[in-house]
mmCIF file of C-alpha atoms in Angstrom:
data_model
loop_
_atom_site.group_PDB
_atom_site.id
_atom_site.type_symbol
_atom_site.label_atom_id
_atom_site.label_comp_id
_atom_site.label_asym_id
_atom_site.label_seq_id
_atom_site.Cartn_x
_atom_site.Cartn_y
_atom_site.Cartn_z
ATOM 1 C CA UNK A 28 -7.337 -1.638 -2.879
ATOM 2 C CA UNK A 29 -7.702 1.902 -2.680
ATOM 3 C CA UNK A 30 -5.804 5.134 -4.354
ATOM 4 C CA UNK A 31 -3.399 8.088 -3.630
ATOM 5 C CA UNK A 32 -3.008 11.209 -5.432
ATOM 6 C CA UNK A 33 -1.032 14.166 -4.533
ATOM 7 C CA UNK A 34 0.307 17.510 -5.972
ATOM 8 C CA UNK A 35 3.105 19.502 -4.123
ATOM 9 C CA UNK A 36 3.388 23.087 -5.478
ATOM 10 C CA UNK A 37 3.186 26.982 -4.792
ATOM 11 C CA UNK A 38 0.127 26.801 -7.155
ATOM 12 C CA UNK A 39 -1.728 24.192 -5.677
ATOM 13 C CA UNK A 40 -4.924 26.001 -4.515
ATOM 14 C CA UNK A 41 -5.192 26.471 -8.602
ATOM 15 C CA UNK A 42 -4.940 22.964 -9.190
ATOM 16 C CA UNK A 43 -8.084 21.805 -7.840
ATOM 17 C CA UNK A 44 -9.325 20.360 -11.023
ATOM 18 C CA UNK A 45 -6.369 19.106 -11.714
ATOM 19 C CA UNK A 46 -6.435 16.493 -8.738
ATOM 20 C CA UNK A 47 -10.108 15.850 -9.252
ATOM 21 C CA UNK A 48 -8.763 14.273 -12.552
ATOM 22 C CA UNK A 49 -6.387 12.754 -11.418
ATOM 23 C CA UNK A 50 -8.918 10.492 -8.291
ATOM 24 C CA UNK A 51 -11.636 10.389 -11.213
ATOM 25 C CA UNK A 52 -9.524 8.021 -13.586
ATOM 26 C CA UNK A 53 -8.833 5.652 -10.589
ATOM 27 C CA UNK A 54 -12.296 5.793 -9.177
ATOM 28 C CA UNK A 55 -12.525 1.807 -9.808
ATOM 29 C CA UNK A 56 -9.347 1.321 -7.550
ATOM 30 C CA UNK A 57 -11.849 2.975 -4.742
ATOM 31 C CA UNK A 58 -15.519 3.190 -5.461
ATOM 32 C CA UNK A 59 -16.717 3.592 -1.558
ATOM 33 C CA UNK A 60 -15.944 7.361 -1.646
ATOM 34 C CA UNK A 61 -13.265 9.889 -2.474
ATOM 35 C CA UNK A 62 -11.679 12.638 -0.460
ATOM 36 C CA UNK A 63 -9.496 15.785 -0.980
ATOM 37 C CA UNK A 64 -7.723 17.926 1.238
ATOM 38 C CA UNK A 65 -5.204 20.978 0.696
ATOM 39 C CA UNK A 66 -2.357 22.534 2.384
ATOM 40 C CA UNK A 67 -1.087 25.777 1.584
ATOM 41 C CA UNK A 68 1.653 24.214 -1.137
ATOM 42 C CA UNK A 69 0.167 20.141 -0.581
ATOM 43 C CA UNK A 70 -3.007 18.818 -2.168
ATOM 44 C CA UNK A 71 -3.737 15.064 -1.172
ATOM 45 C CA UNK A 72 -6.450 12.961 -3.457
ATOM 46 C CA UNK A 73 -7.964 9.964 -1.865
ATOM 47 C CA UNK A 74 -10.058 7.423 -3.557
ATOM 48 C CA UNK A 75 -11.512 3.999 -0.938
ATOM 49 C CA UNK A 76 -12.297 0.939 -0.923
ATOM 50 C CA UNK A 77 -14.022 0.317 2.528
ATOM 51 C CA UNK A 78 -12.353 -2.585 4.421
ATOM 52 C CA UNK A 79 -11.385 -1.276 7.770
ATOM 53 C CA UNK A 80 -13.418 1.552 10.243
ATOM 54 C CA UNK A 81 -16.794 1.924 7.610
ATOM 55 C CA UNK A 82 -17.773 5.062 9.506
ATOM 56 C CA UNK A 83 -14.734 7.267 10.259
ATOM 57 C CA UNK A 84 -12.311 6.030 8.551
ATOM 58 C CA UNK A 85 -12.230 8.445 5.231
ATOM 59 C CA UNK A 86 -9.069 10.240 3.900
ATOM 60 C CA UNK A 87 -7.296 12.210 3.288
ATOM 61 C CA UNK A 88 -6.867 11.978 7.342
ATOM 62 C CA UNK A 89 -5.747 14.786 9.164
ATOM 63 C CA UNK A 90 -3.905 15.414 12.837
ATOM 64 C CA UNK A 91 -4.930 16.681 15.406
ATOM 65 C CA UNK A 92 -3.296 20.247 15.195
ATOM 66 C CA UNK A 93 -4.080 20.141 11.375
ATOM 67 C CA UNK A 94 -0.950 20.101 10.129
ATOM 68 C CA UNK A 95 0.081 16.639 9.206
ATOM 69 C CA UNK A 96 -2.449 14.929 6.387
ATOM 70 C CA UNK A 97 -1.522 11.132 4.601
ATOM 71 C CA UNK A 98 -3.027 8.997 2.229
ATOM 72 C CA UNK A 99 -3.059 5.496 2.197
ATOM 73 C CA UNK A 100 -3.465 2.761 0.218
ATOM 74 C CA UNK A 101 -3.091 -0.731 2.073
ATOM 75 C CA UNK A 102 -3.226 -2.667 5.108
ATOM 76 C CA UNK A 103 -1.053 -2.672 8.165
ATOM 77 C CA UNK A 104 -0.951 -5.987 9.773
ATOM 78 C CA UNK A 105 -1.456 -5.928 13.491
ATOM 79 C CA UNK A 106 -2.564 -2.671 13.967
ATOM 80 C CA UNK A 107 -4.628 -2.903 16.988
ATOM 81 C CA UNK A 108 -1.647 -4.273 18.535
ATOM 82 C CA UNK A 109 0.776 -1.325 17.627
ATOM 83 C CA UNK A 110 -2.284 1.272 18.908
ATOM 84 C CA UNK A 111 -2.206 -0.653 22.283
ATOM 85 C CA UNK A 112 1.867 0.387 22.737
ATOM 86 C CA UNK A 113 0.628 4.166 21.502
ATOM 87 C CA UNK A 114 -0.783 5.098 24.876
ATOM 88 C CA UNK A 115 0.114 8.774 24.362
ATOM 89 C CA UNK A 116 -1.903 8.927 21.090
ATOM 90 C CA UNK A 117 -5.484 9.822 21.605
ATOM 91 C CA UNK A 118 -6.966 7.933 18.580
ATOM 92 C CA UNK A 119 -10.081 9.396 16.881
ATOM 93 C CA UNK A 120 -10.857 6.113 14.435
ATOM 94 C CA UNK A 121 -10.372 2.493 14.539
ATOM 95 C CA UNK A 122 -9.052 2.501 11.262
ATOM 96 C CA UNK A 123 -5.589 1.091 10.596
ATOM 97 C CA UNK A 124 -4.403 4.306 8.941
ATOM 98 C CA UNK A 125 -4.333 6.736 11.825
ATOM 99 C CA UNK A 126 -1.455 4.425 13.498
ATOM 100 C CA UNK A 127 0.176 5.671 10.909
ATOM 101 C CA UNK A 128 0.067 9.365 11.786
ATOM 102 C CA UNK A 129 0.245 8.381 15.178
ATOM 103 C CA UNK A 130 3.640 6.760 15.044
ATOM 104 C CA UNK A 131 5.164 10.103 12.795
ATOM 105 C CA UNK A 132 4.528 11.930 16.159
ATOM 106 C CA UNK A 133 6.094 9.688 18.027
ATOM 107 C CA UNK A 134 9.155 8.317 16.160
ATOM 108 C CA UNK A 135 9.718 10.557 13.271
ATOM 109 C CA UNK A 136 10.908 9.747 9.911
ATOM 110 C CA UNK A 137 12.077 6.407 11.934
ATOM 111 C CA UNK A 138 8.242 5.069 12.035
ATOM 112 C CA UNK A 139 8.391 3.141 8.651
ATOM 113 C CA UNK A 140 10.414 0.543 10.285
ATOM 114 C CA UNK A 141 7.400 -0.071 12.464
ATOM 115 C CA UNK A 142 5.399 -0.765 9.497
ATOM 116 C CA UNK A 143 4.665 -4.461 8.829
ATOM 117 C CA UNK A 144 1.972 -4.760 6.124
ATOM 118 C CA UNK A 145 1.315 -3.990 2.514
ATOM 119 C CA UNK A 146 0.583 -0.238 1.781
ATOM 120 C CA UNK A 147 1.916 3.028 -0.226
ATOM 121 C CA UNK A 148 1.648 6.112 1.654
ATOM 122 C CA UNK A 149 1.919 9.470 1.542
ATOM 123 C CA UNK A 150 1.962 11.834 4.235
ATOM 124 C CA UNK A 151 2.666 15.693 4.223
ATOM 125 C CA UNK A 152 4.083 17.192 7.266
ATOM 126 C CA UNK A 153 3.079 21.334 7.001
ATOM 127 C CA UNK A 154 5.087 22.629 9.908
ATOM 128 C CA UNK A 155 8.303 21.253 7.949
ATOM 129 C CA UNK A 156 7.340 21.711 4.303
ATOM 130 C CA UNK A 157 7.988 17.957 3.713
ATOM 131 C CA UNK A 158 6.194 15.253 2.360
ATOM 132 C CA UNK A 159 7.138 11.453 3.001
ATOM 133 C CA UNK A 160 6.378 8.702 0.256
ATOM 134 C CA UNK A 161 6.590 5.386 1.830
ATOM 135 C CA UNK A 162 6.153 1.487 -0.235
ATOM 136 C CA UNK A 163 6.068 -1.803 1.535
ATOM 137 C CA UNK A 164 8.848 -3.872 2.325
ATOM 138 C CA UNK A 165 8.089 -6.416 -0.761
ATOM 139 C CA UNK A 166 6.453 -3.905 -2.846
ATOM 140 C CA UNK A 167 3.114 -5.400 -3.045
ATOM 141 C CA UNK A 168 1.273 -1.404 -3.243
ATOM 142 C CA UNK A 169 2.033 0.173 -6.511
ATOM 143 C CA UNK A 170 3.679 3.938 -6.105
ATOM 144 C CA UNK A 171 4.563 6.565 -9.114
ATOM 145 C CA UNK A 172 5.971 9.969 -8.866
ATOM 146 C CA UNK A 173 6.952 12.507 -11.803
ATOM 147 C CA UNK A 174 8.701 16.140 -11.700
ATOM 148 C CA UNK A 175 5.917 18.332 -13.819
ATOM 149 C CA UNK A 176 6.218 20.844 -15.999
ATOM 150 C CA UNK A 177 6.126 23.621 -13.863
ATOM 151 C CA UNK A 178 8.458 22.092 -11.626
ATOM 152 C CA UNK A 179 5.250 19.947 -9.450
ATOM 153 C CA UNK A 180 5.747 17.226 -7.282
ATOM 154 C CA UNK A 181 2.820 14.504 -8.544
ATOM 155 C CA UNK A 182 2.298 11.674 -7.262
ATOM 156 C CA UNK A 183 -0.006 8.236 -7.708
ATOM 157 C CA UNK A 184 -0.775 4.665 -7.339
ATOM 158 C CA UNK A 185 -1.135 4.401 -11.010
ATOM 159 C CA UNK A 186 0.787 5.761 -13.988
ATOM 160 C CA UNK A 187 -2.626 7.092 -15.805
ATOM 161 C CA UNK A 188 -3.413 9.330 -12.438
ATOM 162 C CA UNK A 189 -0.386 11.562 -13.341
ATOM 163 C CA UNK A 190 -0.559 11.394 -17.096
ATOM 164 C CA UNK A 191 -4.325 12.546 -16.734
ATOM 165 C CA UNK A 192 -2.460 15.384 -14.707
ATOM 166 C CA UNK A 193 -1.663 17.036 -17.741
ATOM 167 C CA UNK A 194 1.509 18.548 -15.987
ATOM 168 C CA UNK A 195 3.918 15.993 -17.212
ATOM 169 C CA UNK A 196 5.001 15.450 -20.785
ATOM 170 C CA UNK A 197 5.900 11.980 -20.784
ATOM 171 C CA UNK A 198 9.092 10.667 -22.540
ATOM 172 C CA UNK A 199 8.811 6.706 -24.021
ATOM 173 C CA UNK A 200 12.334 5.066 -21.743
ATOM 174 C CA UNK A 201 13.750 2.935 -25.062
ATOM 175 C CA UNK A 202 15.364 1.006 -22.655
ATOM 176 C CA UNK A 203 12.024 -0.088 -20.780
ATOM 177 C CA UNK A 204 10.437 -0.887 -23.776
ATOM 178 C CA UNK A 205 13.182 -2.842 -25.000
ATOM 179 C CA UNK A 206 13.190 -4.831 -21.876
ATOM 180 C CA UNK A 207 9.432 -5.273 -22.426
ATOM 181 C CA UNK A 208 9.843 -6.791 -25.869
ATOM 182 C CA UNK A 209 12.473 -9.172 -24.911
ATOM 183 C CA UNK A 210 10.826 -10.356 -21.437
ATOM 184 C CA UNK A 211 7.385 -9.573 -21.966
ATOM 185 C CA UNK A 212 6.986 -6.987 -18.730
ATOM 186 C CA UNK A 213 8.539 -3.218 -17.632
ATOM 187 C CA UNK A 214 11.198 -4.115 -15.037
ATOM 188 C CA UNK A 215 9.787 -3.795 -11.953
ATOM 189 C CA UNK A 216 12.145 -0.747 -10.430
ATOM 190 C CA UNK A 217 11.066 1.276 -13.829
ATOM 191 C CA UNK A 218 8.729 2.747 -15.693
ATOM 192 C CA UNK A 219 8.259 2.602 -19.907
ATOM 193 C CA UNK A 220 8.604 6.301 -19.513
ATOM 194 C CA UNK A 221 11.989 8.413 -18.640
ATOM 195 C CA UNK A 222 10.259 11.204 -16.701
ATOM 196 C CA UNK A 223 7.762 9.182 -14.423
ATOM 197 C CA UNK A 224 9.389 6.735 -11.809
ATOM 198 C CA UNK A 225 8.326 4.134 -9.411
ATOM 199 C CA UNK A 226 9.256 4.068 -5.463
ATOM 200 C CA UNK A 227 11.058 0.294 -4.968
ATOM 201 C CA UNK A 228 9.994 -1.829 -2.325
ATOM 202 C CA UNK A 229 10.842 -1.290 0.785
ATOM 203 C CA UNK A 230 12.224 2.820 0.027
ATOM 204 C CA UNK A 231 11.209 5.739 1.396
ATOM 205 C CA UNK A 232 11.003 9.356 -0.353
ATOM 206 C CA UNK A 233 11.417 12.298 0.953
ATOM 207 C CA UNK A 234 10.375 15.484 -0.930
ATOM 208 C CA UNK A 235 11.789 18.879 0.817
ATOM 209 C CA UNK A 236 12.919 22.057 -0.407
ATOM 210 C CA UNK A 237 12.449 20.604 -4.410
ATOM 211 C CA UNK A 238 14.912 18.288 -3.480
ATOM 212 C CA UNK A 239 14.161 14.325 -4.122
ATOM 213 C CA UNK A 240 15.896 11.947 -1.321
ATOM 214 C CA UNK A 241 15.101 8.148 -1.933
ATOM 215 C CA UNK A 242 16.350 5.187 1.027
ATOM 216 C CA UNK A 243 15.740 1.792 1.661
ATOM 217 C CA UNK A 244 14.320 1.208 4.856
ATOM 218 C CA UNK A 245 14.431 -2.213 5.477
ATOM 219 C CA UNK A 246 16.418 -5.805 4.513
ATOM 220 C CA UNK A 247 15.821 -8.912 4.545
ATOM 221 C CA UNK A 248 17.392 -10.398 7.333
ATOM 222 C CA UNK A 249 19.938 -12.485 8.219
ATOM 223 C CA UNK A 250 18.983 -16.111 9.257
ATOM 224 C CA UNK A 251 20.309 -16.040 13.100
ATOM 225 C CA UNK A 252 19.538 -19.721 14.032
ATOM 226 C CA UNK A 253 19.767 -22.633 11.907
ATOM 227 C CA UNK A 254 17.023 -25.490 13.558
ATOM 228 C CA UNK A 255 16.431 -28.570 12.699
ATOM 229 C CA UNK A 256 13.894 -29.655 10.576
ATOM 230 C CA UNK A 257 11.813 -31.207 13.407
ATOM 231 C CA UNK A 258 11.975 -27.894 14.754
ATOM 232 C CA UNK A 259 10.935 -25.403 11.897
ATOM 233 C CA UNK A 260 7.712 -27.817 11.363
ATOM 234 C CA UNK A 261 6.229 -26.305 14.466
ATOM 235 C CA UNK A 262 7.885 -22.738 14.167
ATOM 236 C CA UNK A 263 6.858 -22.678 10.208
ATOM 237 C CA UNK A 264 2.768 -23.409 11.657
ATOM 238 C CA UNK A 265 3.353 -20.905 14.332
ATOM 239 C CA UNK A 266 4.242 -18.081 11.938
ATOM 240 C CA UNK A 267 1.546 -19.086 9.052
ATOM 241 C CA UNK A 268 -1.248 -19.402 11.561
ATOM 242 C CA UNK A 269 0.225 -15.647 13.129
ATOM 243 C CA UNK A 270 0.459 -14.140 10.115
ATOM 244 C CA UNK A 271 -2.770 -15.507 8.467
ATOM 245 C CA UNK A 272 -4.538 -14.142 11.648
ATOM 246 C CA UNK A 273 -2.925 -10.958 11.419
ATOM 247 C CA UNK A 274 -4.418 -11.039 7.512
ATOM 248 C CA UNK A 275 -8.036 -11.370 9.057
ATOM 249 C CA UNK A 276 -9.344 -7.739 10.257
ATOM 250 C CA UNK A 277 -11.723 -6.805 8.424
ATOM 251 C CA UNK A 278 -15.430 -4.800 9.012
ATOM 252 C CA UNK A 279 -16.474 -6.681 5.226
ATOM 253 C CA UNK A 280 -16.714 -10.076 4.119
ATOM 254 C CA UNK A 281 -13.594 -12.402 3.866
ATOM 255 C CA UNK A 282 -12.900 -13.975 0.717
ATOM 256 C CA UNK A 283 -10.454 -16.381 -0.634
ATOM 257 C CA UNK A 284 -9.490 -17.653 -3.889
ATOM 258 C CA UNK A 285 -9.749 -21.534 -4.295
ATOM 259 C CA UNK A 286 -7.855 -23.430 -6.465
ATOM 260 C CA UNK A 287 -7.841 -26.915 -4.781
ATOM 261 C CA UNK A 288 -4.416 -27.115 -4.557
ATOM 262 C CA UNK A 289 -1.891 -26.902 -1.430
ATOM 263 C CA UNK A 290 -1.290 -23.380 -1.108
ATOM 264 C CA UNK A 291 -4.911 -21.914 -1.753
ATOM 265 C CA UNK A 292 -6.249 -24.979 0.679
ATOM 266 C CA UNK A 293 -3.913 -24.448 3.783
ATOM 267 C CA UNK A 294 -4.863 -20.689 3.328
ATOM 268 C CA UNK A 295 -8.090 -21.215 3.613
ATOM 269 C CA UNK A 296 -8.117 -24.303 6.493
ATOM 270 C CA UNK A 297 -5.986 -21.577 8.596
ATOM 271 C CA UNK A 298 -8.863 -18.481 7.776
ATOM 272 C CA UNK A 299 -11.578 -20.572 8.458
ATOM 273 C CA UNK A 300 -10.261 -21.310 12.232
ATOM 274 C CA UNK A 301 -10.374 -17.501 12.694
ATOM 275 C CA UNK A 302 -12.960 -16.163 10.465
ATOM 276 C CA UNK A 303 -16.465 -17.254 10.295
ATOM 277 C CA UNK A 304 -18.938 -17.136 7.230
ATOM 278 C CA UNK A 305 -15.667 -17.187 4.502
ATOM 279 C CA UNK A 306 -16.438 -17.074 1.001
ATOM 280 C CA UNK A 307 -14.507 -19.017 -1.535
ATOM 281 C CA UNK A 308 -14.390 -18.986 -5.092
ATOM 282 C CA UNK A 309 -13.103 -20.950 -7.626
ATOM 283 C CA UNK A 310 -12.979 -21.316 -11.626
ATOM 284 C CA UNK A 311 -12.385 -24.149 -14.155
ATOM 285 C CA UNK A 312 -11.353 -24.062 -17.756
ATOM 286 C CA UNK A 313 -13.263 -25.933 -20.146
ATOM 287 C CA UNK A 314 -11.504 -27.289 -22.582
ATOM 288 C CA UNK A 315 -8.254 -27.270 -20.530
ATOM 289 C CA UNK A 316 -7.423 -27.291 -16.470
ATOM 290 C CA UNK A 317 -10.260 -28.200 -14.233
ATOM 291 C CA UNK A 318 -9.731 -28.651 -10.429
ATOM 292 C CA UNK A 319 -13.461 -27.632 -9.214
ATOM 293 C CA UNK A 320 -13.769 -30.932 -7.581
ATOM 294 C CA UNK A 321 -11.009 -30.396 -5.828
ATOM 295 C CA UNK A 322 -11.537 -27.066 -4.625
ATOM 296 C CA UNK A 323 -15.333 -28.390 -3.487
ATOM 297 C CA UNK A 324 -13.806 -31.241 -1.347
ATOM 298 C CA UNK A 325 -11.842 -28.258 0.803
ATOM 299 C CA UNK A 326 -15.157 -25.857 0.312
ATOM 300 C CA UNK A 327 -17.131 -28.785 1.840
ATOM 301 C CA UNK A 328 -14.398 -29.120 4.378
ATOM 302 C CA UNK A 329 -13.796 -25.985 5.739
ATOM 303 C CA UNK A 330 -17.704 -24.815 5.259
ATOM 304 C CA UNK A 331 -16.892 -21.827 2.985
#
């Protein structure tokens, strides 16, 4: 995982610091390096985990003309297929997070519904004044956003990044924490605080002119064809093995978490045909559940 930080404001140039403080508390979300970049009203914080493009693939990234900049946190699944349809695009990196300013110049605002993957973006467009805050379509990529007190656009992949901010007084949501006491968690299109909200899956923001517009994006879609079962064995092993190979890019090591069981096993029979040299790992209880011999048999298997 990685992290995003932002700050949209008249004053921004003076709050330097302020985003500094705001990467430094989330430096364990991205300990592989940490970036900054402002625009005359738009400062973008950065902090990376290294999966994808080692060498040049740092943000906050910029465009070509300097005057587009986004922030990413995520994956996007297929990417080197979606840079082989961008013929126009000159690409600079071989990073997964350019496509993403390359599609902006090519489809506009529309470009999110080219997104498969699991991210949270941001990316500030300086010729229009406008910054676009984009979540994944199941909301896997954790996104925050708060109004501060000197009327600031902030926003963050954790709740601490803003608070840290010290430009938003934060108001305790009785209704979130009431939730929390009776179920145990903060529903998951809220925050425990009033004043500091989350983007939903699948949205996108758009912050222009001080004004706040929020829309979904994408839907789940409608089932077209029904098939028969002996049909959607072979379709179901099609789409698994696509989208587990899809999964797979990566300039690091490939890990996967072991249980033994179905799921974590099929996972990792599928990774292995595609990805040499995978490392699993695996973890008993004592006293209680233990399935390491289990999770060896598939380890021994598989050769992870």
């Amino acid at each position: 995982m990685c992290a995003i930080t932002g700050i949209i404001s008249n004053s921004v140039q003076n709050k330097k610091e302020i985003l500094q403080k705001m990467n430094k508390v989330v430096a364990y979300r991205g300990p592989d390096g940490q970036g900054k970049y402002f625009f005359g009203r738009c400062g973008l914080g950065h902090r990376r985990l290294s999966i994808i493009d080692l060498k040049t693939g740092d943000q906050p990234m910029i465009s070509f003309d300097g005057k587009k900049g986004v922030v990413f946190n995520g994956e996007i699944y297929g990417y080197k297929e979606i840079k082989n349809n961008l013929t126009d695009y000159k690409f600079r990196t071989s990073s997964d997070t350019e496509v993403i300013l390359a599609l902006y110049e090519k489809y506009g605002d529309d470009f999110v519904k080219k997104l498969p993957g699991i991210f949270a973006f941001a990316l500030w467009d300086d010729k229009e004044k406008k910054l676009l805050c984009v979540r994944d379509r199941f909301g896997e990529k954790p996104l925050y956003y708060a109004i501060g007190k000197g009327g600031e656009f902030v926003f963050a992949s954790e709740i601490k990044s803003i608070l840290s901010s010290g430009l938003i007084n934060p108001i305790l949501d009785k209704e979130s924490l009431t939730h929390y006491l009776k179920r145990l968690y903060v529903h998951p299109h809220k925050t425990i605080y009033k004043n500091i909200f989350t983007l939903p899956p699948a949205h996108l923001l758009i912050y222009k002119n001080e004004k706040i517009i929020t829309e979904r994006y994408w839907q789940i879609p409608e089932i077209k064809n029904l098939i028969t079962l002996e049909e959607a064995v072979p379709e179901f092993k099609k789409l698994l093995h696509k989208a587990g190979e899809k999964q797979l890019i990566a300039d690091v090591p490939v890990g996967a978490f072991l249980s033994g069981g179905l799921d974590s096993s099929t996972i990792v029979a599928i990774a292995s045909q595609y990805k040499k040299g995978i490392k699993t790992f695996s973890f008993a209880f004592r006293d209680s559940i233990n399935e390491l011999s289990f999770a060896r048999e598939i380890a021994q298997k598989y050769g992870t």
